Amino acid sequence: MSQPELIVGVGGAAGDGVASAGNTLVLSLARQGIAAYSYNSYQSVIRGGHSWLRLRFSADKPLGVGDQVDAIIALNQDTLDRHLQELKPGGLVLYNGGKLTPSYDPPPGVQLCALPVPELCPASKRLPVMQNTVAVGALIQLMGLDIGGLESVLQTTFAKKPAVVESNIAAAQAGYDYAAANFTPPATQLQPTDQKWAQASGNHLFAMGAALAGCKFYVAYPMSPATHILEWFANHAQRLNICVRQVEDEISVINMAIGAGHMGVRSMCATSGGGFALMTEAIGMAGIIETPVVAINVMRAGPSTGVPTKTEQADLNQAFGASQGDFQRVIIAPLSMTDCFNTPHEAFNVAERYQIPVIILSDLLMSEGSETVDPALLDVEFPIDRGEVITEANGGEEPYLRYKNTPSGISPRALPGLPGHLYVSGTDEHDEDGVLISDVYTDPVRRKKMVDKRVRKMETVTSYLPAPELDGPAEADVTLVGWGSTWGTIVEAAETLRQEGVSTNHLQIKFLVPLHVDEISSILGRSRRIIIVENNQGGQFARHLRAETGIVADGHIRKYDGEPFEPKHIVAGVKDVLGGTQVVEVLSTEPGWRTDHPTGTSGPWAGLRVDEETKTFA
Amino acid sequence: MSQPELIVGVGGAAGDGVASAGNTLVLSLARQGIAAYSYNSYQSVIRGGHSWLRLRFSADKPLGVGDQVDAIIALNQDTLDRHLQELKPGGLVLYNGGKLTPSYDPPPGVQLCALPVPELCPASKRLPVMQNTVAVGALIQLMGLDIGGLESVLQTTFAKKPAVVESNIAAAQAGYDYAAANFTPPATQLQPTDQKWAQASGNHLFAMGAALAGCKFYVAYPMSPATHILEWFANHAQRLNICVRQVEDEISVINMAIGAGHMGVRSMCATSGGGFALMTEAIGMAGIIETPVVAINVMRAGPSTGVPTKTEQADLNQAFGASQGDFQRVIIAPLSMTDCFNTPHEAFNVAERYQIPVIILSDLLMSEGSETVDPALLDVEFPIDRGEVITEANGGEEPYLRYKNTPSGISPRALPGLPGHLYVSGTDEHDEDGVLISDVYTDPVRRKKMVDKRVRKMETVTSYLPAPELDGPAEADVTLVGWGSTWGTIVEAAETLRQEGVSTNHLQIKFLVPLHVDEISSILGRSRRIIIVENNQGGQFARHLRAETGIVADGHIRKYDGEPFEPKHIVAGVKDVLGGTQVVEVLSTEPGWRTDHPTGTSGPWAGLRVDEETKTFA
Amino acid sequence: MAMPAVAVEPKVFKPEVPPDWCPGCGDFGVLNGLFQACAGLGLDPAGVLVVSGIGCSSNLPGFFRSYGVHSLHGRALPFATGAKLANTSMTVIATGGDGDGYGIGLNHFIQAMRRNIDVTYIVMNNEIYGLTTGQVSPTSETGMKTKTTPLGNLEGMLNPLALALASGCGFVARGFSGQPKHLTDLYTQGIEHKGFALIDVFSPCVTFNKVNTYPWFRERVYKVEDTDHDPADFHAAMDKALEWDERIPIGLVYRNPAPRPSIDALDPALQGEALVRQGYTIAPDTRQDLIHEFM
Amino acid sequence: MAMPAVAVEPKVFKPEVPPDWCPGCGDFGVLNGLFQACAGLGLDPAGVLVVSGIGCSSNLPGFFRSYGVHSLHGRALPFATGAKLANTSMTVIATGGDGDGYGIGLNHFIQAMRRNIDVTYIVMNNEIYGLTTGQVSPTSETGMKTKTTPLGNLEGMLNPLALALASGCGFVARGFSGQPKHLTDLYTQGIEHKGFALIDVFSPCVTFNKVNTYPWFRERVYKVEDTDHDPADFHAAMDKALEWDERIPIGLVYRNPAPRPSIDALDPALQGEALVRQGYTIAPDTRQDLIHEFM
Ligand SMILES: Cc1ncc(C[n+]2csc(CCOP(=O)(O)OP(=O)(O)O)c2C)c(N)n1
Ligand SMILES: Cc1ncc(C[n+]2csc(CCOP(=O)(O)OP(=O)(O)O)c2C)c(N)n1
Ligand code: SF4
Ligand code: SF4
Ligand SMILES: [Mg+2]
Ligand SMILES: [Mg+2]
């Protein structure tokens, strides 16, 4: 990243306004042409608890959450206690000096920026969240930016309440001025640009991307971290004329989605791992009746209920093994929030062209985190490929064969309702005309013919889907291989490695099934040292890659503690692999941290420390 | 197989008494010390249709269904029309000459044995099934056996109706005498022995084996081909004091089974692929709450409803990918009906010792087919390994940690109800004491500790389970590799190959997850040519083997037409591989057969012939 | 789809493939009634979608000439719901068995009634699992011996009509496949009813249910139409639903005199052209608005 | 487990971990009532198993000192059923939310009542999905605006009491977490009832349900115990179940005067020692008999 960047942490309890402070900050900077990436580590309680939002800013679009924080806005004492230790040398922490006091010495070179909030903003006594505006104003000053962006955001946010706008602008200005007069700005300063930025989560981009790709039916059952897709659809259903339904369970969801897909609309649903487990039986139905449908599995840390608010990439096995028997499916893992926007359109096209179920694997990092996107990238008209759909009523001369044994394996699809093409689709094995084979004594020949027909469909899929490409120098000592959401963080880690003298390139896989075996084998065949990075314990992708290509990686960097990778984890992991470790298991903590992200400052685990040797609690 | 053998086909419509004629034949021969293996190809209709039961007899226990038939009992015209062409040279067909006439010339050297049933057994006019007894009597004579076995079976079968016994014995005798006087016995004659045989299906042996292994709770929802396990349990529930319940769906089934397992009983359930799909979410629950449970998936031809009465081995991916996230499971595929008897005991022991879910993969071939078993093998007391179970009430000094982070990863288990050990088991990630980790802001250290604890459990599993062994010569040109139910047929094919001069050995895998990677790699590392035989299209086991060991087979013999392998398919397939084909897809039909097992002698497909080139219908 | 009011010949709905049910199976009567009702209503086979689950009864779409889907065990209603919402111009009929609809599929059944989707649901209730050859069903009588209850069923008998009433279903009827004309009449009314319509049909399994046979039902059933039963009276309907004795009522047990509009009539997205006939594109200015929500 | 008839201190059931529900959440009242009822019944925490699904309400076992299981969303009842059958000496209580029990878990709920397993089921009905932050529930009122029904809920409201009555449940009650003593009383009777007992509890979600709040309920609820309602009268009970207006009844709505024995009391395998305390071995002569069935 050539442009200067700053990483900000905003911490507080649920109810302290962490998210809205973060949002105000991101939008204020976006209006000055500065891009952002954000990720929130929050607690699975509705009120109270702790929430830690990390925001990374730069004029060059940041691709991930980054490493250590440069600045903190501490909205409560807990945040000060937990996170002060995490600041980089040269970093700073902003807090309401009228209420909070650091409970230990900051790391060397860290600036304590106590804001006299009660004086700067007397209204904060009645309305404690006003402290957030003061702090945001101060931070913007310290970043080297104009206050105009913030003012315009406050104007939009409180558009209907002029008095609120006024008092907030005053609070922001007070913070801004106080910071200018009393604190030292960090060495890094951000530069405004002319670029316009939109800010959205992967979930919202999935939803909007699907709507623009012609999705007319969205059905779901709430499940974190997929629920925001449903909520976006619900809020836009009427305007966009999309049928959006929340129903009794995920079994109903997928069967309704397939029912709608069967009639001919583009139909989508989303859930997380446990809900997807309930959908698997019907995924097989879509396979045999050859109905296009798109199902998103937004992965969270498992197994089972697991850690519902934490991220992981450990549902590849489940997607691959969804439903019994051999049948055709495509599995796609988008690479970033922005890529979430494009993926539904690709998924619908491949689903309709090949008449198969398509599974999209996203994860909590992408779905609940957000990034800034160039709005021009969202202003697109997606090309629609519906495959072979019969739209003309038939004279009736020739009987229509819904499952015609064509050379491509694809049988032209008439949509129910069209005169002259009556057929029954059955989940039992059936002949070309749809009549069941399972109701006869035995019919090996027809059975094999129909299995082969469906298998044949997949012969052309890999050429229909774009092959992955190597990023970085063609020749390198290390090739980092990842899939899905780790893309941006690996890109940045590779850059750091190169700067540190480790020649590195990078291959990120988006299309998992079918895999572009030839292209991948040829790329990785030239690699000197392959290191697979994945956000799980079992190495599910490494296994998949080996199963499909025979390639065995030289090293593995894995993380399954609930938190996403930071570039430094990968950089350090690569060095460990170069030093001889085969599997590096990364943990989001640092030896010496006093709290090790523990569970609270009160309660049974208060004050526990990590034993630096064993990584267990003393 | 050194002892002489005979393969008999019994064909008729549902209601013609195919199964009971077959059963009478098997038991009659069993009482004379002759073993059998049987498999029924039947139609998914309740009445009418066609049913084709193949029985293979020999004093040496047959290990599979064998190849072509030596003798046919045709109970209706349809059977004559379809199967006459399938007889071996030297073979014979028995039928009621008073009713049926062959509609085409038999293959050369085949004897048409028309029984004048109306004369031999006048009672058959009122009771048409009496023809079956006449035919069975005649066949026993032609096999070279005494009629005593048959008489004793008829006595037991109709024990409560002496008149029926008498008339049946007379009919059998008439058939026996008529055959002696009018037909030429086949060249092969069976020799009675002193061995006692029991006859049972894999499903019944699963059930009895589980009961003897201490299963106290069996719950299921009917699904072919697993339903007979439920029916055996239901019939023995009272006598054996086992709680047996049929409930509303497979979701309820698995959750009840886990509920019961959690309290401390050995608990089992069974279903087929579609039902198993519905169970997957809860398999993950068993993984994280560490509750032992055994779930059987009796595979049938898929995908989806597929061909419910046909066999296949295509649910390995589903079992492997059951539920989201990384967790521990064992997957076992028994090798034969007899092995079905032993498998529940192994499954319960490993499930309880390691506190994990165990999935058993059977298939329709094993579950609905049956074989004779030495009764001594069934008269066993299985060793019970419950693992570390705390049975003593605790004084209360030390708090009990249900999920204690032990070196082995196994945490001693107190069963609910025991004083002094209160705990809550949660599907959320939890700490050693069971308190949720997911309800805190973030806790990478504890999260990783608990994942690692569970992972560690698997370190010793492969040594707890017996490793596969190579069968046949240590050095061979061809190593056949199979898994599960194909064992017997591969053993026989290997023998034939050796006789035909192809030096062959054989490795059959029963324990699929975890795989004995070291042992298998070392065995297959010495193989000159590896050929994997599996009853599916996609090569799911080949993929698994490659993923775990990197081994890529030189050839694949696959079958997915619904019918099981016959030794000749494998023998021919090996030759094809030696001739350069990489993937041989076997089809249960023969070029030139007039009907190619088509769907009926009437109806839209009557009289169709297979185009020998394209294997499609002309 | 334009629904011609003119009756057509029942054979229009008869396909070439003959049903492979056991001779005498109650499902033949159920199918014949459906031929008659659809013909009487003058439906176009291309405008009808019949969706079933899995079971003997669920084989029905294969024996009916229209668009059809033979889906998953228990999932006919969600599939049918999705199909109806996607193409509101189709007449959607769901069929299946007691195991399918009241066993594994029960949740969908109750919620579909609550949701009030415009689907006619015909359940061939033979009080047994037929296709899997004779296991106990949720509607098997307490005490009934089946393959899986050799000592008699220990559980209570599920009452689909009472559940339908408790779930807010606006059209609750019961027929008997031994009374084909009456059945045809119930189907006709059910299909015409705008909203979810339940027609539970006694359809004897002659092979596996040796208790609830044709004669057993013939002795007991009587038509509520022959009594002074008022199908608009919820309480009276509940009484009829609970009657299970020497006399068992069939007929239109309940019809809500002021039915709630069905969900497809309420969903704002479904008030114009059927979704399947709508274009895929979103106007550029709408797109701009969507983008601006993110800025 | 021997049940001492002597009451114990409620704090026996209070663990160290405090509930992390939102301040003011109705579930606190539900939990407190349970402390009281179990204490009043003199239960031994080691003889109680509390099983829940997933949801705010389903976090309850973590805040109750006994054996507990926090299972899967919607699956508390099957888990609890398996547990009870395996160890009939335990007092088994299932808890959860409206989404858990009446949404995804509805099939199990109805079948558990039909099956009549001896489990007490406490549903914290807040008419919203709390844990997932405010989506529509099957018990949300028609017209209610939620995150997923911004224009108002178009579906009918599910009626758990009516469904329970239609499913043959022998004990049907409704409580309100704002009336803790009354609630404790209902729990006590429910736990003592041999067979399935439903206690639906209005337990306001103060964070996401801004309609059905404490004041909303306080204005409307009245105790059937304060009226001449006869809980032995099925029809009267159905009337109470259907009442949803300015006045909403709480209390013991129905108790079957001649309840069917529960399944655990009927299953022949469960009449001796609890299964968990039975040995694993089958007598050699029984084994011989089993083998001979195959010969
Ligand atoms: C998930 C799943 N579980 C079980 C089955 C097996 N199965 C097929 S039909 C059936 C029940 C049939 O009973 P019913 O619905 O009453 O129909 P009937 O055959 O009696 O008409 C069952 C259990 C299945 N196909 N799928
Ligand atoms: C299979 C599955 N689907 C969805 C979810 C997500 N989920 C968790 S709790 C919940 C609903 C909570 O509502 P309710 O049961 O009413 O409990 P409350 O939080 O209101 O007490 C949902 C949908 C899940 N955990 N599992
Ligand atoms: S088994 Fe029963 S339900 Fe099935 S076709 Fe035969 S008679 Fe009908
Ligand atoms: S969100 Fe609602 S139900 Fe959940 S704890 Fe808060 S108030 Fe209670
Ligand atoms: Mg039925
Ligand atoms: Mg709720």
PDB file of C-alpha atoms and ligand atoms in Angstrom, chain A residues 281, chain B residues 221-224 250 274-275 278 300, chain C residues 27 54-58 73 97-100 104 124 126 128-132, ligand 1:
ATOM      1  CA  GLU A 281     -31.500 -32.915   1.238  1.00  0.00           C
TER       2      GLU A 281
ATOM      3  CA  TYR B 221     -38.207 -43.110  10.791  1.00  0.00           C
ATOM      4  CA  PRO B 222     -38.979 -45.665   8.086  1.00  0.00           C
ATOM      5  CA  MET B 223     -36.798 -45.413   5.019  1.00  0.00           C
ATOM      6  CA  SER B 224     -35.807 -48.103   2.592  1.00  0.00           C
ATOM      7  CA  GLU B 250     -35.163 -38.080  10.915  1.00  0.00           C
ATOM      8  CA  GLY B 274     -32.159 -38.461   2.268  1.00  0.00           C
ATOM      9  CA  GLY B 275     -32.953 -39.102   5.896  1.00  0.00           C
ATOM     10  CA  LEU B 278     -31.747 -34.298   7.685  1.00  0.00           C
ATOM     11  CA  ARG B 300     -29.274 -46.661  -2.030  1.00  0.00           C
TER      12      ARG B 300
ATOM     13  CA  ASP C  27     -55.794 -43.585  -4.327  1.00  0.00           C
ATOM     14  CA  ILE C  54     -42.952 -39.145  -1.512  1.00  0.00           C
ATOM     15  CA  GLY C  55     -45.223 -42.110  -0.801  1.00  0.00           C
ATOM     16  CA  CYS C  56     -47.671 -44.263  -2.757  1.00  0.00           C
ATOM     17  CA  SER C  57     -50.096 -41.345  -2.731  1.00  0.00           C
ATOM     18  CA  SER C  58     -47.344 -38.975  -3.775  1.00  0.00           C
ATOM     19  CA  HIS C  73     -40.882 -36.654   1.425  1.00  0.00           C
ATOM     20  CA  GLY C  97     -50.039 -39.072   2.201  1.00  0.00           C
ATOM     21  CA  ASP C  98     -50.614 -38.897   5.926  1.00  0.00           C
ATOM     22  CA  GLY C  99     -46.987 -39.714   6.651  1.00  0.00           C
ATOM     23  CA  ASP C 100     -45.852 -37.125   4.171  1.00  0.00           C
ATOM     24  CA  ILE C 104     -42.446 -35.435   8.466  1.00  0.00           C
ATOM     25  CA  MET C 124     -54.619 -39.402   0.974  1.00  0.00           C
ATOM     26  CA  ASN C 126     -54.740 -44.224   4.826  1.00  0.00           C
ATOM     27  CA  ILE C 128     -50.436 -46.113   7.519  1.00  0.00           C
ATOM     28  CA  TYR C 129     -47.127 -45.793   5.704  1.00  0.00           C
ATOM     29  CA  GLY C 130     -47.924 -47.566   2.448  1.00  0.00           C
ATOM     30  CA  LEU C 131     -44.862 -47.204   0.258  1.00  0.00           C
ATOM     31  CA  THR C 132     -42.502 -48.323   3.005  1.00  0.00           C
TER      32      THR C 132
HETATM   33  C1  LIG E   1     -36.459 -38.045   4.275  1.00  0.00           C
HETATM   34  C2  LIG E   1     -37.172 -39.298   3.958  1.00  0.00           C
HETATM   35  N1  LIG E   1     -37.472 -40.145   4.947  1.00  0.00           N
HETATM   36  C3  LIG E   1     -38.097 -41.298   4.695  1.00  0.00           C
HETATM   37  C4  LIG E   1     -38.451 -41.627   3.426  1.00  0.00           C
HETATM   38  C5  LIG E   1     -39.120 -42.946   3.157  1.00  0.00           C
HETATM   39  N2  LIG E   1     -40.543 -42.852   2.872  1.00  0.00           N
HETATM   40  C6  LIG E   1     -40.999 -42.836   1.633  1.00  0.00           C
HETATM   41  S1  LIG E   1     -42.679 -42.748   1.562  1.00  0.00           S
HETATM   42  C7  LIG E   1     -42.787 -42.774   3.251  1.00  0.00           C
HETATM   43  C8  LIG E   1     -44.086 -42.734   3.976  1.00  0.00           C
HETATM   44  C9  LIG E   1     -45.232 -43.025   3.142  1.00  0.00           C
HETATM   45  O1  LIG E   1     -46.391 -42.835   3.894  1.00  0.00           O
HETATM   46  P1  LIG E   1     -47.514 -41.829   3.433  1.00  0.00           P
HETATM   47  O2  LIG E   1     -46.964 -40.466   3.263  1.00  0.00           O
HETATM   48  O3  LIG E   1     -48.637 -42.001   4.381  1.00  0.00           O
HETATM   49  O4  LIG E   1     -47.891 -42.320   1.966  1.00  0.00           O
HETATM   50  P2  LIG E   1     -48.596 -43.662   1.504  1.00  0.00           P
HETATM   51  O5  LIG E   1     -47.522 -44.497   0.914  1.00  0.00           O
HETATM   52  O6  LIG E   1     -49.240 -44.270   2.692  1.00  0.00           O
HETATM   53  O7  LIG E   1     -49.560 -43.185   0.478  1.00  0.00           O
HETATM   54  C10 LIG E   1     -41.534 -42.824   3.823  1.00  0.00           C
HETATM   55  C11 LIG E   1     -41.319 -42.867   5.261  1.00  0.00           C
HETATM   56  C12 LIG E   1     -38.123 -40.723   2.405  1.00  0.00           C
HETATM   57  N3  LIG E   1     -38.412 -40.945   1.137  1.00  0.00           N
HETATM   58  N4  LIG E   1     -37.495 -39.587   2.703  1.00  0.00           N
END
